[in-house]
Short mmCIF file of C-alpha atoms in Angstrom, two decimals:
data_model
loop_
_atom_site.label_atom_id
_atom_site.label_comp_id
_atom_site.label_asym_id
_atom_site.label_seq_id
_atom_site.Cartn_x
_atom_site.Cartn_y
_atom_site.Cartn_z
CA MET F 16 17.30 0.13 -17.52
CA LEU F 17 19.08 -2.84 -15.91
CA PHE F 18 20.85 -2.72 -12.55
CA ALA F 19 22.31 -5.21 -10.10
CA CYS F 20 21.20 -6.40 -6.69
CA GLU F 21 23.30 -8.99 -4.88
CA GLY F 22 24.27 -10.69 -8.12
CA ASP F 23 20.83 -10.61 -9.73
CA GLU F 24 19.56 -8.27 -12.45
CA LEU F 25 16.68 -5.90 -11.79
CA VAL F 26 14.68 -3.82 -14.26
CA GLY F 27 13.74 -0.19 -13.70
CA VAL F 28 12.28 2.79 -15.56
CA ILE F 29 12.89 6.43 -14.64
CA ALA F 30 10.52 9.20 -15.72
CA GLU F 31 12.42 12.49 -15.65
CA PRO F 32 10.97 16.01 -15.90
CA GLU F 33 12.32 18.61 -18.30
CA LYS F 34 13.09 20.73 -15.25
CA ALA F 35 13.19 19.24 -11.77
CA CYS F 36 11.40 21.04 -8.94
CA GLY F 37 13.47 20.35 -5.83
CA ASP F 38 15.67 17.41 -4.90
CA VAL F 39 12.97 14.87 -4.00
CA GLY F 40 12.11 11.96 -6.28
CA VAL F 41 9.49 9.24 -5.90
CA LEU F 42 10.36 5.53 -5.91
CA ILE F 43 7.41 3.23 -6.52
CA VAL F 44 7.77 0.05 -4.45
CA VAL F 45 5.77 -2.66 -6.19
CA GLY F 46 3.58 -5.04 -4.19
CA GLY F 47 3.25 -8.64 -5.24
CA PRO F 48 2.23 -10.39 -7.29
CA GLN F 49 2.70 -7.35 -9.48
CA TYR F 50 5.28 -5.68 -11.67
CA ARG F 51 6.45 -2.17 -12.55
CA VAL F 52 3.48 -1.26 -14.78
CA GLY F 53 0.91 -1.69 -12.03
CA SER F 54 -2.76 -2.62 -12.13
CA HIS F 55 -4.57 -0.65 -14.83
CA ARG F 56 -1.16 0.89 -15.69
CA GLN F 57 -1.35 2.93 -12.50
CA PHE F 58 2.41 3.06 -11.88
CA VAL F 59 3.15 4.14 -15.45
CA LEU F 60 0.51 6.87 -15.32
CA LEU F 61 1.61 8.06 -11.88
CA ALA F 62 5.26 8.29 -12.99
CA ARG F 63 4.30 10.30 -16.06
CA HIS F 64 2.04 12.60 -14.05
CA LEU F 65 4.81 13.35 -11.57
CA ALA F 66 7.44 13.90 -14.27
CA GLU F 67 5.17 16.35 -16.08
CA ALA F 68 4.81 18.19 -12.77
CA GLY F 69 8.57 18.38 -12.23
CA VAL F 70 9.15 15.33 -10.00
CA SER F 71 11.40 12.44 -11.06
CA CYS F 72 9.87 9.02 -10.51
CA MET F 73 11.30 5.51 -10.73
CA ARG F 74 9.42 2.21 -10.87
CA PHE F 75 11.16 -1.15 -10.84
CA ASP F 76 10.79 -4.91 -10.50
CA TYR F 77 12.44 -6.38 -7.44
CA ARG F 78 13.87 -9.90 -7.48
CA GLY F 79 11.43 -12.61 -8.42
CA MET F 80 8.89 -10.14 -9.87
CA GLY F 81 8.19 -9.04 -13.43
CA ASP F 82 11.31 -9.12 -15.57
CA ALA F 83 13.80 -9.17 -12.69
CA GLY F 84 16.03 -12.16 -12.02
CA GLY F 85 16.46 -14.01 -8.76
CA GLY F 86 14.11 -16.02 -6.59
CA GLN F 87 10.71 -14.82 -5.46
CA ARG F 88 10.60 -13.17 -2.05
CA ASP F 89 7.99 -11.54 0.16
CA PHE F 90 7.67 -7.87 1.04
CA GLU F 91 9.66 -8.22 4.26
CA ASN F 92 12.75 -9.33 2.34
CA VAL F 93 13.19 -6.70 -0.36
CA GLY F 94 15.31 -4.19 1.53
CA ALA F 95 18.39 -4.88 -0.60
CA ASP F 96 16.29 -4.42 -3.75
CA ILE F 97 14.93 -1.06 -2.59
CA ARG F 98 18.42 0.11 -1.64
CA ALA F 99 19.79 -0.91 -5.04
CA ALA F 100 16.95 0.98 -6.73
CA ILE F 101 17.61 4.12 -4.70
CA ASP F 102 21.33 3.86 -5.50
CA VAL F 103 20.72 3.76 -9.25
CA PHE F 104 17.92 6.35 -9.08
CA THR F 105 20.11 8.93 -7.36
CA THR F 106 23.09 8.10 -9.58
CA ARG F 107 21.21 8.30 -12.87
CA THR F 108 19.23 11.37 -11.76
CA PRO F 109 21.70 13.73 -10.04
CA ALA F 110 18.99 16.22 -9.09
CA VAL F 111 17.44 13.57 -6.83
CA ARG F 112 19.05 13.47 -3.40
CA ARG F 113 16.09 12.33 -1.34
CA VAL F 114 13.41 9.78 -2.14
CA VAL F 115 9.77 9.32 -1.20
CA LEU F 116 8.81 5.65 -1.06
CA TRP F 117 5.38 5.12 -2.65
CA GLY F 118 3.67 1.76 -2.21
CA LEU F 119 0.29 0.08 -2.63
CA CYS F 120 -0.76 -2.86 -0.45
CA ASP F 121 2.31 -4.91 0.57
CA GLY F 122 4.47 -2.44 -1.40
CA ALA F 123 3.44 0.04 1.32
CA SER F 124 4.34 -2.52 3.97
CA ALA F 125 7.78 -3.04 2.41
CA ALA F 126 8.29 0.72 2.39
CA CYS F 127 7.53 0.90 6.12
CA PHE F 128 10.15 -1.73 6.93
CA TYR F 129 12.79 -0.07 4.75
CA ALA F 130 12.28 3.56 5.84
CA PRO F 131 14.33 3.53 9.08
CA THR F 132 17.35 1.96 7.34
CA ASP F 133 18.21 4.73 4.86
CA GLU F 134 18.71 8.44 5.51
CA ARG F 135 17.88 9.23 1.90
CA VAL F 136 14.22 8.37 2.51
CA ALA F 137 12.36 11.69 2.79
CA GLY F 138 8.90 10.28 3.42
CA LEU F 139 6.36 7.59 2.55
CA VAL F 140 3.09 7.47 0.63
CA LEU F 141 1.15 4.40 1.78
CA LEU F 142 -1.92 3.20 -0.12
CA ASN F 143 -4.11 0.54 1.51
CA PRO F 144 -1.18 -0.86 3.53
CA TRP F 145 -1.15 -4.63 4.00
CA VAL F 146 -1.41 -5.49 7.71
CA LYS F 147 -3.13 -8.83 7.32
CA THR F 148 -3.35 -11.30 10.16
CA VAL F 149 -5.74 -14.25 10.37
CA GLN F 150 -7.53 -12.73 13.35
CA GLY F 151 -7.59 -9.21 11.94
CA GLU F 152 -9.01 -10.40 8.63
CA ALA F 153 -11.76 -12.32 10.40
CA SER F 154 -12.70 -9.31 12.51
CA THR F 155 -12.82 -7.09 9.44
CA TYR F 156 -15.08 -9.46 7.53
CA LEU F 157 -17.35 -9.91 10.53
CA ARG F 158 -17.78 -6.17 10.95
CA HIS F 159 -17.90 -5.02 7.33
CA TYR F 160 -19.37 -8.01 5.50
CA TYR F 161 -21.50 -10.30 7.65
CA LEU F 162 -23.14 -7.57 9.73
CA LYS F 163 -23.80 -5.58 6.56
CA ARG F 164 -25.57 -8.59 5.02
CA LEU F 165 -28.11 -8.63 7.84
CA PHE F 166 -29.45 -5.32 6.53
CA ASP F 167 -29.33 -6.35 2.87
CA MET F 168 -32.79 -7.14 1.45
CA SER F 169 -31.31 -9.28 -1.34
CA PHE F 170 -29.74 -11.55 1.31
CA TRP F 171 -33.10 -12.11 3.03
CA LYS F 172 -34.83 -12.75 -0.30
CA LYS F 173 -32.24 -15.41 -1.15
CA LEU F 174 -32.56 -16.87 2.35
CA LEU F 175 -36.35 -17.13 2.15
CA SER F 176 -36.22 -18.59 -1.36
CA GLY F 177 -33.68 -21.21 -0.36
CA GLY F 178 -30.82 -19.54 -2.25
CA VAL F 179 -28.68 -19.30 0.89
CA SER F 180 -27.61 -22.24 3.03
CA ILE F 181 -28.52 -21.39 6.63
CA GLY F 182 -26.09 -23.93 8.04
CA ARG F 183 -23.23 -22.76 5.88
CA SER F 184 -23.87 -19.06 6.57
CA ALA F 185 -24.16 -19.65 10.30
CA GLY F 186 -20.93 -21.65 10.24
CA GLU F 187 -19.13 -18.84 8.43
CA VAL F 188 -20.36 -16.26 10.93
CA LEU F 189 -19.40 -18.40 13.93
CA GLY F 190 -16.01 -19.11 12.41
CA ALA F 191 -15.37 -15.43 11.81
CA ALA F 192 -16.52 -14.54 15.31
CA LYS F 193 -14.20 -17.15 16.84
CA ALA F 194 -11.23 -15.91 14.81
CA ALA F 195 -12.06 -12.30 15.62
CA THR F 196 -12.12 -13.10 19.33
CA GLY F 197 -8.63 -14.47 18.92
CA ALA F 198 -7.63 -11.10 17.51
CA GLU F 199 -8.33 -9.53 20.87
CA GLN F 200 -6.13 -12.08 22.63
CA ASN F 201 -3.15 -12.32 20.31
CA ASP F 202 -0.44 -9.87 19.43
CA LEU F 203 -0.87 -8.47 15.90
CA ALA F 204 2.77 -9.06 14.96
CA LEU F 205 2.86 -7.63 11.46
CA PRO F 206 0.94 -4.39 12.20
CA ASP F 207 2.98 -3.77 15.32
CA ARG F 208 6.28 -4.27 13.53
CA MET F 209 5.23 -1.94 10.73
CA ALA F 210 4.19 0.76 13.19
CA ASP F 211 7.46 0.40 15.09
CA ALA F 212 9.42 0.79 11.85
CA LEU F 213 7.59 4.03 11.04
CA ILE F 214 8.19 5.34 14.54
CA ARG F 215 11.91 4.57 14.26
CA SER F 216 12.13 6.25 10.87
CA GLY F 217 10.52 9.48 12.01
CA LYS F 218 9.65 10.23 8.38
CA PRO F 219 6.59 12.18 7.17
CA VAL F 220 3.77 9.92 6.00
CA GLN F 221 0.79 10.24 3.70
CA VAL F 222 -1.84 7.50 3.91
CA ILE F 223 -4.39 7.04 1.12
CA LEU F 224 -7.22 4.57 1.72
CA SER F 225 -9.96 3.20 -0.52
CA GLY F 226 -13.53 3.26 0.73
CA ARG F 227 -14.42 -0.08 -0.90
CA ASP F 228 -11.57 -2.30 0.23
CA TYR F 229 -11.27 -4.84 3.04
CA VAL F 230 -7.48 -4.37 3.16
CA ALA F 231 -8.07 -0.69 3.96
CA ARG F 232 -10.68 -1.59 6.58
CA GLU F 233 -8.25 -3.99 8.26
CA PHE F 234 -5.60 -1.27 8.24
CA GLU F 235 -8.04 1.16 9.89
CA ARG F 236 -8.66 -1.41 12.58
CA ALA F 237 -4.94 -1.83 13.22
CA ALA F 238 -4.37 1.93 13.06
CA ALA F 239 -6.68 2.42 16.04
CA SER F 240 -3.99 0.97 18.32
CA GLU F 241 -1.80 3.18 20.47
CA ARG F 242 1.26 2.14 18.48
CA TRP F 243 -0.25 3.23 15.17
CA ARG F 244 -1.68 6.45 16.60
CA ARG F 245 1.88 7.32 17.56
CA ALA F 246 3.26 6.27 14.16
CA LEU F 247 0.68 8.39 12.32
CA SER F 248 0.48 11.29 14.77
CA SER F 249 1.50 13.81 12.10
CA ALA F 250 0.48 11.87 8.99
CA GLN F 251 -1.72 13.25 6.23
CA LEU F 252 -4.73 10.97 5.77
CA LEU F 253 -6.88 10.80 2.64
CA ARG F 254 -9.82 8.48 1.96
CA ILE F 255 -11.31 8.05 -1.50
CA ASP F 256 -14.71 6.68 -0.58
CA ALA F 257 -15.75 5.24 -3.96
CA ALA F 258 -12.38 3.65 -4.79
CA ASP F 259 -11.57 -0.06 -4.83
CA HIS F 260 -8.28 -1.63 -3.74
CA THR F 261 -6.30 -0.89 -6.92
CA PHE F 262 -7.94 2.46 -7.78
CA SER F 263 -9.17 0.95 -11.02
CA SER F 264 -10.89 4.00 -12.53
CA ARG F 265 -9.18 6.95 -14.16
CA GLU F 266 -10.89 9.31 -11.72
CA TRP F 267 -9.47 7.51 -8.69
CA ARG F 268 -5.99 7.14 -10.19
CA ASP F 269 -5.91 10.83 -11.06
CA GLU F 270 -6.97 11.76 -7.53
CA VAL F 271 -4.16 9.63 -6.11
CA ALA F 272 -1.64 11.20 -8.51
CA ARG F 273 -2.70 14.75 -7.62
CA ALA F 274 -2.63 14.03 -3.90
CA THR F 275 0.81 12.41 -4.19
CA HIS F 276 2.24 15.34 -6.11
CA ALA F 277 0.80 17.95 -3.74
CA TRP F 278 2.23 16.13 -0.72
CA VAL F 279 5.67 15.59 -2.30
CA GLN F 280 5.80 19.29 -3.15
CA GLU F 281 5.59 20.08 0.55
CA LEU F 282 8.79 18.06 1.11
CA ALA F 283 10.76 19.55 -1.80
#
């Protein structure tokens, strides 16, 4: 399916159920660099799972991604694309009156920014939301990577055998510590703006995090702030401990699909 957005042509696919259950559909907001199929075909499989369960689902390429026209843009500048997708989704699928925005990584971030601008948004499903800052990334790596290595026997074996450069490793740790200290002194602009957007939207939120993902760990760090506690005060939180960033196994993808469907059912 082709549809227009500010003079450019976008590409979308709608998975429709034989019989819709309620008036809520799911719009998958793609993160970049990615397109409407998703890593390991996750978006295709999710759309099919939802349609079989009675929920319409649309996935699409926004401008500059996949098969869509137009220039490449970042996740903070795709509001017009999301609106155009919702317009065509609700037009082509009359049973759909409200839409849940579903996004992974910076697709989740884009969904946060869009949510307060459109009354048709019924809620958001956010997977490993992208809240990256230089300082936040450094703090996350210091806490979850370098400190972990101190208790890793393989690291000490490599160190004693000369397989690890002491100077280089020390420099990396000091650099991360310095950057992390900056995180305590500087305003985390992107996380704060995302939290403020969710607060303004007042929409229900489901957050799904991977246990083996630094993006998720950085989000958890940001989510400890007062702003994020307010934004997620009534959110449903799910952590899949074994999962990586893109939920690359069938087991993890299926768990995400089931959790998404169960949560969307509560809104229908």
